[in-house]
């Protein structure tokens, strides 16, 4: 199935330097993919001269005169950057010209813009950010990763409903196991928000398995397909894991750099260490989806390199192919109708 | 300086099997240490026959007829287990017979018992759990790790005041750098609780450096000595890091177990891999202090082995030697007097 994705070519710490090679790699890998590169036409046309020939009919440029800065406030970006590459890319999704947009730009501005331009799916109060995390069982999906910092139990319930659809579609499983992130597995544990959300999940049609703790994200004692939490806790957990991986990686490197003998051991073990490093490469987990909106927006890490950004575009391709947005809308409509019928 | 520590000999997943060898190792290492082993006298006397000879005058048994189960509710433990090893050990601290107590028992019950028996330092609303986390800069201290799941900004402020005293005493530094855990470093980021706490910290005499993100726990871009957060977020971050370390460790092992060649590489690199594993050994970070109470209680991981439990006893020795409880009390008294004078 052919899909058209709008790329915010100017976004992120590195702009076209990263977004263009990643985009070309995706075009090469998937002959059914079409890309619209959004940004300064003069800049992009020069960088894409050859690509416009090689991938004629599959790549085009959409001009946008502004760029949202990485630390610009969402409010200012919304008000003053109506012709930003980020916003124009999302407009293309709203207008049905693109099936999804991908941006490595400022998260807050991207979320505010996506919400303003695309609007919410009726019945959902707030968009959430969902992504996959590597685990000893393969990987697990988790939301919210930072979209919402003050959530009610009802919001957590809505996140679970939406997250289930994403997991079902992307993983091709019928009844994903849903866990609620808490500080213990016993009923008595947790804060008021989590206890109230647990009640809502127990009474839902979801395959709710109960509370899970922080270690379940990467290495729990049972497999869980979807972990639900609020954006504050989810973002702290995500970044704590990034920090742990970085520290462990630097200690492993230090252990092999200590002296002649350890360096020799490192040389001999190089292929193994490389395959290990590849197996935990965070670039292969880049890309988070904003869900709950009437259109698909994928956020890449701001510091993504070309391989990482390629992963984010690939995520957009998968979610377009699986029709995730439509599935969430239908699911929410049904869940609401069931509630009203009660 | 001689210190006397009451050991909950029956607590944790393994009871005397772990607490006794750990205690004997500590007695051997520190000739100024005295231990009171609290638990079933008949059981302990048999296991300690030789130790009571070897360490005459330095080890004794205090009988306690009950044991708090690992999943018993704090309320039930408080009401029905008045002669538990956990409670009797804390009674010894209250009565000035021991300088601190160490337990690997059920966290909730231990916290409730410590609070009930020892009472709070005047001016502090709630006890907090503080521990050290390894980092690329050495290590950092963090609180609260699970004592309090619904915190106000004022509670976070009190945690910072108490935590600063712990870090000053234990690390021998004058002005520890204090960071507030958030989901971004910009002022606009965060939930209401964190923003209000930031105001209190900015106006305090603390060396407050601003918001830090989850990756700052293990691998931030600047060194931070103390990270302040509420018990829900702190506990999730701690366990997320545990899970990440476990997953990475298991992937490293898998990479070296893949085939004959990788196994040979692993054999050759064994000493390096072992020194790496030792450098991130979580047992060397076992032990968290309950602070804000009128007496010192150290909580060990429930699943601790003897080496890990030994680390927790050693933490108690250090905090007794540094007179942490008295320092916190004085600091809080001064901070309150200053506030009242405003």
XYZ file of C-alpha atoms in Angstrom:
684
model
C 0.000 0.000 0.000
C 1.340 3.385 -0.947
C 1.693 6.007 1.765
C 2.646 9.677 1.694
C 4.540 11.124 4.614
C 5.289 14.800 5.256
C 8.782 15.296 6.676
C 9.600 18.368 8.751
C 12.935 18.653 6.952
C 14.187 21.575 9.063
C 13.392 20.194 12.539
C 15.719 18.754 15.179
C 19.236 19.633 16.223
C 20.655 18.960 12.744
C 17.851 19.768 10.259
C 18.319 18.712 6.595
C 21.749 17.246 7.352
C 19.928 14.369 9.077
C 16.402 14.461 7.665
C 17.492 14.247 4.017
C 19.793 11.192 4.150
C 17.233 9.414 6.359
C 14.440 10.217 3.908
C 16.442 9.007 0.920
C 17.252 5.753 2.711
C 13.532 5.187 3.334
C 12.630 5.922 -0.298
C 15.236 3.409 -1.371
C 13.972 0.754 1.021
C 10.269 1.097 0.277
C 9.222 1.627 -3.373
C 5.634 2.379 -2.285
C 6.643 5.315 -0.121
C 6.144 8.958 -1.126
C 7.691 11.830 0.823
C 6.924 15.530 0.952
C 9.940 17.424 2.281
C 8.745 20.530 4.117
C 11.050 23.505 4.644
C 12.972 26.293 2.937
C 12.514 25.594 -0.772
C 15.835 27.111 -1.865
C 17.807 25.093 0.678
C 15.982 21.848 0.027
C 15.968 22.136 -3.763
C 19.728 22.416 -3.773
C 20.231 19.462 -1.449
C 17.685 17.350 -3.315
C 18.692 18.068 -6.942
C 19.722 14.489 -7.611
C 16.968 12.921 -5.504
C 14.301 14.850 -7.439
C 15.564 13.043 -10.523
C 16.155 9.610 -8.927
C 12.816 9.540 -7.118
C 10.704 11.562 -9.539
C 6.998 11.392 -8.518
C 8.012 10.024 -5.108
C 9.649 13.055 -3.502
C 8.518 16.670 -3.584
C 9.217 19.897 -1.732
C 6.653 21.981 0.104
C 7.917 25.426 1.004
C 7.739 26.704 4.585
C 9.479 29.973 5.435
C 9.942 29.518 9.200
C 11.595 27.121 11.650
C 10.482 26.481 15.243
C 13.538 26.747 17.496
C 14.348 23.834 19.844
C 13.666 25.868 22.997
C 10.857 28.075 21.741
C 7.739 28.011 23.915
C 4.746 26.163 22.440
C 2.604 29.299 22.795
C 5.068 31.477 20.881
C 5.510 28.863 18.169
C 1.737 28.604 17.732
C 1.297 32.370 17.550
C 4.339 33.493 15.580
C 5.348 30.512 13.436
C 2.303 29.870 11.294
C 4.513 29.082 8.314
C 6.985 26.839 10.122
C 8.140 23.559 8.547
C 6.585 21.718 11.502
C 3.214 23.369 11.085
C 3.055 23.124 7.303
C 3.868 19.397 7.545
C 0.963 18.917 9.967
C -1.323 21.015 7.745
C -0.651 18.490 4.981
C -1.954 15.722 7.256
C -5.032 17.760 8.165
C -5.754 18.408 4.464
C -5.451 14.729 3.568
C -2.431 15.348 1.349
C -0.116 13.375 3.642
C -1.015 10.296 5.726
C 1.352 11.239 8.566
C 4.067 13.723 9.429
C 7.432 13.146 11.086
C 9.375 15.817 12.974
C 12.478 15.930 15.178
C 11.482 19.406 16.366
C 10.731 20.766 19.842
C 8.292 18.345 21.532
C 6.140 20.942 23.278
C 5.656 23.028 20.135
C 5.006 19.938 18.014
C 2.377 18.688 20.458
C 0.670 22.089 20.724
C 0.700 22.524 16.941
C -0.568 19.002 16.273
C -3.382 19.513 18.760
C -4.307 22.936 17.372
C -4.217 21.915 13.717
C -5.537 18.359 13.825
C -7.944 18.546 16.812
C -8.724 15.670 19.174
C -10.614 12.487 18.399
C -14.072 13.086 19.954
C -14.160 11.462 23.404
C -10.431 11.863 24.062
C -9.394 14.777 26.286
C -5.675 14.867 25.592
C -3.168 13.471 23.121
C -0.600 11.040 24.511
C 2.889 10.060 23.437
C 3.474 6.342 22.916
C 6.656 4.510 22.043
C 8.286 1.088 22.290
C 10.921 0.221 24.864
C 13.288 -2.748 24.500
C 12.724 -5.536 27.009
C 13.985 -9.012 27.799
C 10.794 -10.253 26.114
C 11.441 -8.260 22.920
C 9.842 -4.923 23.559
C 6.906 -3.272 25.268
C 4.839 -0.209 24.408
C 4.462 2.579 26.934
C 2.425 5.745 27.238
C 2.280 8.616 28.167
C 5.900 9.643 27.712
C 5.568 13.336 28.402
C 2.520 14.808 26.734
C 0.561 15.235 29.954
C 2.053 16.132 33.301
C -1.058 16.282 35.467
C -3.331 13.372 34.623
C -6.558 12.156 36.183
C -7.541 8.494 36.455
C -9.881 9.063 33.498
C -6.957 10.256 31.380
C -4.977 7.128 32.242
C -8.005 5.066 31.247
C -8.219 6.868 27.887
C -4.486 6.294 27.353
C -5.019 2.572 27.917
C -7.893 2.445 25.407
C -5.843 4.234 22.762
C -2.629 2.358 23.535
C -4.368 -0.994 23.183
C -5.370 -0.128 19.609
C -1.811 0.840 18.725
C -0.410 -2.405 20.123
C -3.112 -4.535 18.482
C -2.474 -2.924 15.110
C 1.308 -2.793 15.215
C 1.939 -6.173 16.849
C -0.947 -8.087 15.307
C -2.127 -9.404 18.667
C -5.698 -9.679 19.819
C -5.643 -8.925 23.505
C -2.489 -7.064 24.536
C -1.640 -7.342 28.226
C -2.052 -3.935 29.822
C -0.227 -2.989 33.045
C -0.540 0.169 35.126
C 2.778 1.575 36.347
C 2.934 1.722 40.133
C 5.413 1.454 43.005
C 4.357 -2.036 44.040
C 2.135 -4.825 42.792
C -0.128 -5.088 45.840
C -3.564 -3.422 45.827
C -2.720 -1.183 48.769
C 0.220 0.447 46.959
C 0.116 3.648 44.945
C -1.245 7.155 44.909
C -4.871 8.188 44.557
C -4.668 8.683 40.787
C -3.315 5.180 40.163
C -5.768 3.438 42.495
C -8.719 5.144 40.801
C -7.343 4.297 37.339
C -6.971 0.641 38.400
C -10.709 0.538 39.194
C -11.560 1.883 35.727
C -9.239 -0.623 34.033
C -10.562 -3.570 36.053
C -14.058 -2.731 34.870
C -13.041 -2.288 31.231
C -12.928 -4.791 28.383
C -9.136 -4.488 28.303
C -6.835 -7.388 29.162
C -5.710 -5.577 32.309
C -3.112 -7.546 34.279
C -2.755 -5.141 37.217
C 0.045 -3.026 38.594
C 3.576 -3.311 37.241
C 6.724 -1.725 38.666
C 9.450 0.301 36.947
C 11.624 -2.743 36.279
C 8.820 -4.229 34.151
C 9.582 -1.722 31.419
C 12.807 -3.534 30.467
C 12.939 -6.677 32.559
C 9.791 -7.662 34.393
C 8.972 -11.121 35.696
C 6.057 -11.341 33.246
C 5.665 -9.996 29.731
C 3.472 -6.934 29.443
C 2.532 -5.452 26.061
C 1.436 -1.991 27.139
C 2.415 0.028 30.195
C 0.184 2.953 31.120
C 1.340 5.901 33.208
C 1.091 9.667 33.305
C 3.414 11.833 31.250
C 5.523 13.022 34.150
C 6.313 9.555 35.477
C 6.624 8.072 31.980
C 9.095 10.704 30.860
C 11.211 10.361 34.017
C 11.254 6.558 33.606
C 12.239 6.819 29.925
C 15.085 9.229 30.633
C 16.238 7.311 33.714
C 16.612 4.243 31.509
C 18.524 6.291 28.907
C 20.869 7.491 31.655
C 21.380 3.969 33.012
C 22.211 2.634 29.538
C 24.640 5.496 28.940
C 26.405 4.931 32.270
C 26.655 1.176 31.782
C 27.969 1.653 28.248
C 30.625 4.081 29.450
C 31.652 1.727 32.272
C 31.932 -1.183 29.866
C 34.126 0.931 27.615
C 36.244 2.034 30.592
C 36.688 -1.587 31.702
C 38.144 -2.488 28.313
C 40.342 0.655 28.130
C 42.114 0.178 31.451
C 45.458 -1.268 30.245
C 47.217 -3.197 27.481
C 45.692 -6.496 28.529
C 42.116 -5.226 28.713
C 42.553 -3.451 25.371
C 43.698 -6.705 23.787
C 40.726 -8.515 25.310
C 38.499 -5.778 23.901
C 40.062 -6.174 20.466
C 39.458 -9.938 20.494
C 35.931 -9.505 21.764
C 35.180 -6.613 19.384
C 32.646 -8.409 17.137
C 30.745 -9.607 20.208
C 30.817 -6.221 21.873
C 29.649 -4.630 18.650
C 26.728 -7.037 18.305
C 25.880 -6.343 21.953
C 26.024 -2.579 21.376
C 23.818 -2.934 18.303
C 21.309 -4.971 20.315
C 20.786 -2.071 22.728
C 21.205 0.717 20.151
C 18.688 3.406 21.181
C 18.526 4.640 17.582
C 16.563 1.518 16.720
C 13.895 2.611 19.194
C 13.625 6.205 18.017
C 10.190 7.594 17.211
C 7.139 8.155 19.351
C 3.578 8.602 18.113
C 1.244 11.350 19.241
C -2.100 9.626 19.530
C -5.621 10.821 20.277
C -5.457 13.310 17.414
C -7.360 13.196 14.115
C -4.150 12.510 12.227
C -0.819 10.857 12.733
C 2.248 12.749 13.968
C 5.525 10.992 14.790
C 8.089 12.698 16.987
C 11.757 11.803 16.555
C 14.386 12.517 19.198
C 15.761 16.030 18.585
C 19.340 14.776 18.556
C 18.564 11.898 16.166
C 21.145 11.000 13.541
C 20.167 9.714 10.085
C 19.717 6.097 11.241
C 17.546 7.163 14.182
C 15.438 9.488 12.010
C 15.031 6.674 9.488
C 13.584 4.544 12.306
C 11.053 7.281 13.063
C 9.978 7.505 9.389
C 9.665 3.731 9.311
C 7.391 3.885 12.375
C 5.169 6.344 10.492
C 5.039 3.943 7.520
C 3.951 1.071 9.775
C 1.294 3.078 11.573
C -0.100 4.407 8.286
C -0.184 0.900 6.823
C -1.962 -0.379 9.939
C -4.416 2.537 9.879
C -3.820 3.259 13.548
C -5.632 6.604 13.701
C -8.862 5.249 12.229
C -8.725 2.239 14.562
C -8.311 4.428 17.623
C -11.233 6.624 16.534
C -13.526 3.644 16.045
C -12.465 2.079 19.314
C -13.072 5.275 21.251
C -16.467 5.735 19.618
C -17.446 2.189 20.600
C -16.100 2.551 24.136
C -18.091 5.750 24.563
C -21.257 4.224 23.110
C -20.912 1.279 25.514
C -20.501 3.643 28.437
C -23.530 5.672 27.413
C -25.552 2.498 27.054
C -24.798 1.495 30.657
C 33.992 5.805 67.671
C 32.023 2.825 68.881
C 28.503 2.333 67.584
C 25.776 -0.136 68.458
C 23.411 -1.288 65.741
C 20.246 -3.330 66.186
C 19.829 -5.897 63.402
C 16.380 -7.223 62.490
C 17.838 -10.711 62.163
C 14.598 -12.304 60.944
C 13.682 -9.753 58.232
C 13.937 -10.042 54.447
C 13.392 -12.910 52.070
C 16.114 -15.022 53.693
C 16.218 -14.005 57.410
C 19.148 -15.240 59.545
C 20.664 -17.092 56.576
C 21.675 -13.681 55.211
C 21.618 -11.353 58.224
C 24.000 -13.472 60.334
C 26.884 -13.896 57.882
C 26.599 -10.203 56.950
C 26.665 -9.186 60.618
C 29.704 -11.336 61.361
C 31.551 -9.870 58.370
C 30.881 -6.364 59.706
C 32.057 -7.272 63.218
C 35.245 -8.648 61.724
C 35.825 -5.530 59.620
C 35.167 -2.936 62.297
C 36.474 -3.640 65.842
C 34.488 -0.690 67.227
C 31.147 -2.061 66.098
C 28.626 -3.686 68.451
C 25.573 -5.543 67.177
C 22.324 -6.554 68.841
C 20.729 -9.395 66.886
C 16.949 -9.167 67.261
C 14.743 -12.220 66.703
C 13.826 -15.658 67.947
C 16.300 -16.322 70.763
C 16.388 -20.098 70.352
C 17.057 -19.881 66.628
C 19.656 -17.129 66.907
C 21.479 -18.632 69.906
C 22.071 -21.828 67.995
C 23.302 -20.048 64.876
C 25.485 -17.677 66.893
C 27.093 -20.158 69.352
C 30.582 -19.584 68.002
C 30.113 -15.860 67.342
C 29.020 -15.283 70.937
C 32.424 -16.616 71.946
C 34.484 -14.944 69.179
C 32.850 -11.550 69.585
C 32.069 -11.634 73.324
C 30.845 -8.174 74.478
C 30.318 -7.124 70.840
C 27.345 -9.260 69.850
C 24.206 -10.019 71.828
C 20.730 -11.393 71.210
C 17.484 -9.578 71.952
C 14.486 -11.866 71.835
C 11.463 -11.017 69.696
C 8.733 -13.598 69.279
C 7.160 -12.416 66.016
C 8.128 -11.780 62.387
C 6.447 -9.295 60.051
C 5.689 -11.074 56.775
C 6.973 -9.564 53.516
C 3.460 -8.797 52.222
C 1.737 -7.964 55.508
C -0.067 -4.629 55.512
C 1.593 -1.885 57.569
C -1.604 -1.442 59.605
C -1.796 -5.128 60.512
C 1.883 -5.261 61.376
C 1.509 -2.240 63.656
C -1.525 -3.668 65.399
C -0.725 -7.368 65.658
C 3.068 -7.615 65.625
C 4.090 -5.617 68.674
C 6.828 -8.125 69.457
C 8.210 -8.453 65.939
C 11.963 -8.460 65.331
C 11.523 -5.302 63.246
C 9.685 -3.452 65.990
C 11.899 -4.586 68.855
C 14.967 -3.451 66.884
C 13.424 0.002 66.437
C 12.421 0.096 70.127
C 16.127 -0.285 70.955
C 16.861 2.846 68.924
C 14.035 4.764 70.645
C 15.362 3.713 74.056
C 18.902 4.816 73.258
C 20.251 1.271 73.531
C 21.112 1.138 69.825
C 22.276 4.017 67.597
C 20.503 2.683 64.532
C 18.611 -0.338 63.288
C 18.893 -2.221 60.007
C 16.126 -4.340 58.483
C 15.503 -6.127 55.183
C 11.821 -6.470 56.094
C 8.695 -5.217 54.362
C 9.209 -1.513 53.504
C 5.695 -0.325 54.293
C 5.596 -2.015 57.690
C 9.112 -0.850 58.525
C 8.235 2.750 57.635
C 4.966 2.674 59.602
C 6.666 1.086 62.628
C 9.612 3.494 62.533
C 7.260 6.439 62.348
C 5.025 5.134 65.136
C 7.852 4.203 67.495
C 10.399 6.943 66.850
C 8.114 9.894 65.933
C 8.997 12.673 63.527
C 11.593 15.388 63.986
C 9.513 18.484 64.882
C 8.967 20.556 61.730
C 9.075 17.579 59.371
C 5.734 16.204 58.167
C 6.828 12.894 56.702
C 9.833 10.597 56.717
C 11.621 10.129 53.401
C 13.753 7.356 51.966
C 17.186 8.383 50.700
C 19.849 6.313 48.988
C 22.835 6.625 46.679
C 22.736 5.802 42.993
C 25.839 5.104 40.901
C 26.635 7.749 38.298
C 29.303 8.591 35.738
C 30.544 11.136 38.300
C 30.776 8.557 41.105
C 27.373 8.569 42.683
C 24.481 10.813 43.581
C 22.006 10.792 46.455
C 18.303 10.734 45.758
C 15.113 11.050 47.774
C 12.256 10.212 48.189
C 12.436 6.643 46.945
C 8.989 5.464 47.951
C 8.051 6.690 51.389
C 5.517 9.226 50.156
C 3.308 8.809 47.133
C 1.332 12.060 47.245
C 3.684 14.940 48.051
C 3.121 18.672 48.171
C 5.749 21.236 47.167
C 6.366 21.830 50.888
C 7.185 18.130 51.340
C 9.683 18.267 48.474
C 11.246 21.311 50.130
C 11.546 19.441 53.444
C 13.117 16.481 51.622
C 15.727 18.835 50.134
C 16.567 20.307 53.550
C 16.990 16.853 55.096
C 18.773 15.385 52.110
C 21.311 18.196 52.077
C 22.344 17.328 55.644
C 22.794 13.659 54.741
C 24.971 14.509 51.742
C 27.021 17.097 53.683
C 27.663 14.616 56.479
C 28.319 11.508 54.416
C 30.320 13.128 51.598
C 32.102 15.799 53.638
C 31.088 18.545 51.255
C 29.911 22.006 52.223
C 27.325 22.986 49.664
C 25.945 19.941 47.854
C 24.358 20.700 44.496
C 20.632 20.061 44.734
C 18.496 19.314 41.647
C 14.745 18.866 41.361
C 13.658 15.965 39.148
C 11.521 17.160 36.237
C 10.736 16.309 32.620
C 12.793 19.139 31.167
C 15.243 21.764 32.299
C 13.324 24.827 31.120
C 11.244 26.838 33.591
C 8.014 26.206 31.713
C 8.312 22.419 32.073
C 6.777 20.318 34.836
C 3.633 19.808 36.839
C 2.198 22.158 39.454
C 3.878 20.409 42.383
C 7.359 20.664 40.860
C 6.979 24.292 39.788
C 5.872 25.307 43.299
C 8.723 23.328 44.882
C 11.203 25.073 42.549
C 10.050 28.449 43.921
C 10.649 27.269 47.502
C 14.088 25.908 46.633
C 15.114 29.060 44.741
C 14.328 31.111 47.845
C 16.146 28.743 50.221
C 19.756 28.778 51.399
C 20.365 25.517 49.519
C 22.758 25.284 46.577
C 19.830 24.684 44.239
C 20.922 24.181 40.607
C 17.461 23.851 39.050
C 15.597 21.102 37.269
C 17.316 17.876 36.285
C 15.939 15.105 34.049
C 15.817 11.366 34.620
C 19.117 10.739 32.853
C 20.876 12.923 35.457
C 20.473 10.152 38.007
C 23.149 8.010 36.335
C 24.616 10.106 33.538
C 23.739 13.786 33.487
C 25.684 16.504 31.706
C 26.552 18.095 35.055
C 27.266 16.504 38.423
C 24.451 16.782 40.943
C 24.881 15.657 44.555
C 21.252 15.369 45.577
C 18.160 14.746 43.462
C 14.810 15.567 45.031
C 11.529 14.030 43.884
C 8.353 12.566 45.308
C 8.213 8.948 46.402
C 6.133 7.734 43.473
C 8.398 9.144 40.783
C 11.561 8.317 42.742
C 10.564 4.691 43.190
C 9.588 4.267 39.531
C 12.913 5.822 38.441
C 14.900 3.570 40.805
C 13.177 0.422 39.599
C 13.309 1.475 35.932
C 17.072 1.761 36.293
C 17.225 -1.662 37.985
C 15.282 -3.123 35.072
C 17.514 -1.442 32.480
C 20.661 -2.767 34.182
C 19.178 -6.258 34.357
C 18.202 -6.223 30.681
C 21.574 -4.889 29.525
C 23.385 -7.457 31.681
C 21.343 -10.283 30.218
C 21.934 -9.034 26.656
C 25.662 -8.820 27.255
C 25.619 -12.392 28.551
C 23.571 -13.521 25.549
C 25.990 -11.830 23.126
C 28.868 -13.852 24.587
C 26.879 -17.114 24.673
C 25.837 -17.142 21.033
C 28.357 -19.635 19.598
C 31.803 -21.196 20.060
C 33.610 -18.085 18.892
C 31.721 -15.673 21.141
C 32.180 -18.063 24.073
C 35.931 -18.090 23.491
C 35.948 -14.284 23.278
C 34.005 -14.228 26.554
C 36.518 -16.582 28.150
C 39.430 -14.363 27.105
C 37.636 -11.219 28.217
C 36.419 -12.805 31.463
C 38.559 -10.752 33.871
C 37.475 -7.526 32.165
C 33.840 -8.542 32.089
C 34.035 -9.488 35.757
C 35.559 -6.133 36.731
C 32.838 -4.427 34.672
C 30.127 -6.471 36.401
C 31.612 -5.632 39.795
C 31.631 -1.927 38.904
C 27.876 -1.932 38.418
C 27.080 -4.474 41.169
C 23.802 -3.269 42.704
C 24.711 -5.013 45.973
C 27.284 -2.303 46.575
C 24.480 0.263 46.542
C 22.140 -1.583 48.886
C 20.713 0.267 51.858
C 18.426 3.279 52.069
C 17.959 5.531 55.105
C 14.622 6.576 56.519
C 15.146 10.190 57.479
C 13.018 12.772 59.258
C 12.565 10.463 62.245
C 14.029 10.871 65.723
C 16.302 7.905 65.183
C 18.096 6.120 62.387
C 16.550 3.218 60.479
C 18.237 1.649 57.446
C 16.219 -0.421 55.004
C 17.964 -3.159 53.043
C 16.530 -4.659 49.853
C 14.299 -7.593 50.852
C 16.094 -9.951 48.494
C 19.567 -8.878 49.682
C 22.272 -11.516 49.942
C 24.964 -11.352 52.640
C 27.193 -8.940 50.692
C 24.287 -6.597 50.008
C 23.098 -6.733 53.650
C 26.654 -6.026 54.771
C 26.569 -2.848 52.624
C 23.390 -1.774 54.420
C 24.958 -2.333 57.872
C 27.990 -0.389 56.734
C 25.731 2.505 55.699
C 24.281 2.501 59.229
C 27.807 2.631 60.687
C 28.695 5.639 58.521
C 25.510 7.538 59.318
C 25.900 6.874 63.032
C 29.529 8.024 62.931
C 28.502 11.175 61.071
C 25.642 11.808 63.509
C 23.201 12.327 60.648
C 19.999 12.320 62.730
C 21.205 15.048 65.103
C 22.414 17.152 62.178
C 19.069 16.905 60.413
C 17.248 17.888 63.630
C 19.442 20.936 64.154
C 19.171 21.985 60.538
C 15.402 21.703 60.547
C 15.177 23.664 63.796
C 17.320 26.439 62.278
C 15.412 26.446 58.998
C 12.135 26.751 60.891
C 13.476 29.504 63.154
C 14.624 31.416 60.067
C 11.225 31.059 58.469
C 9.445 32.218 61.598
C 11.764 35.216 61.801
C 10.804 36.282 58.251
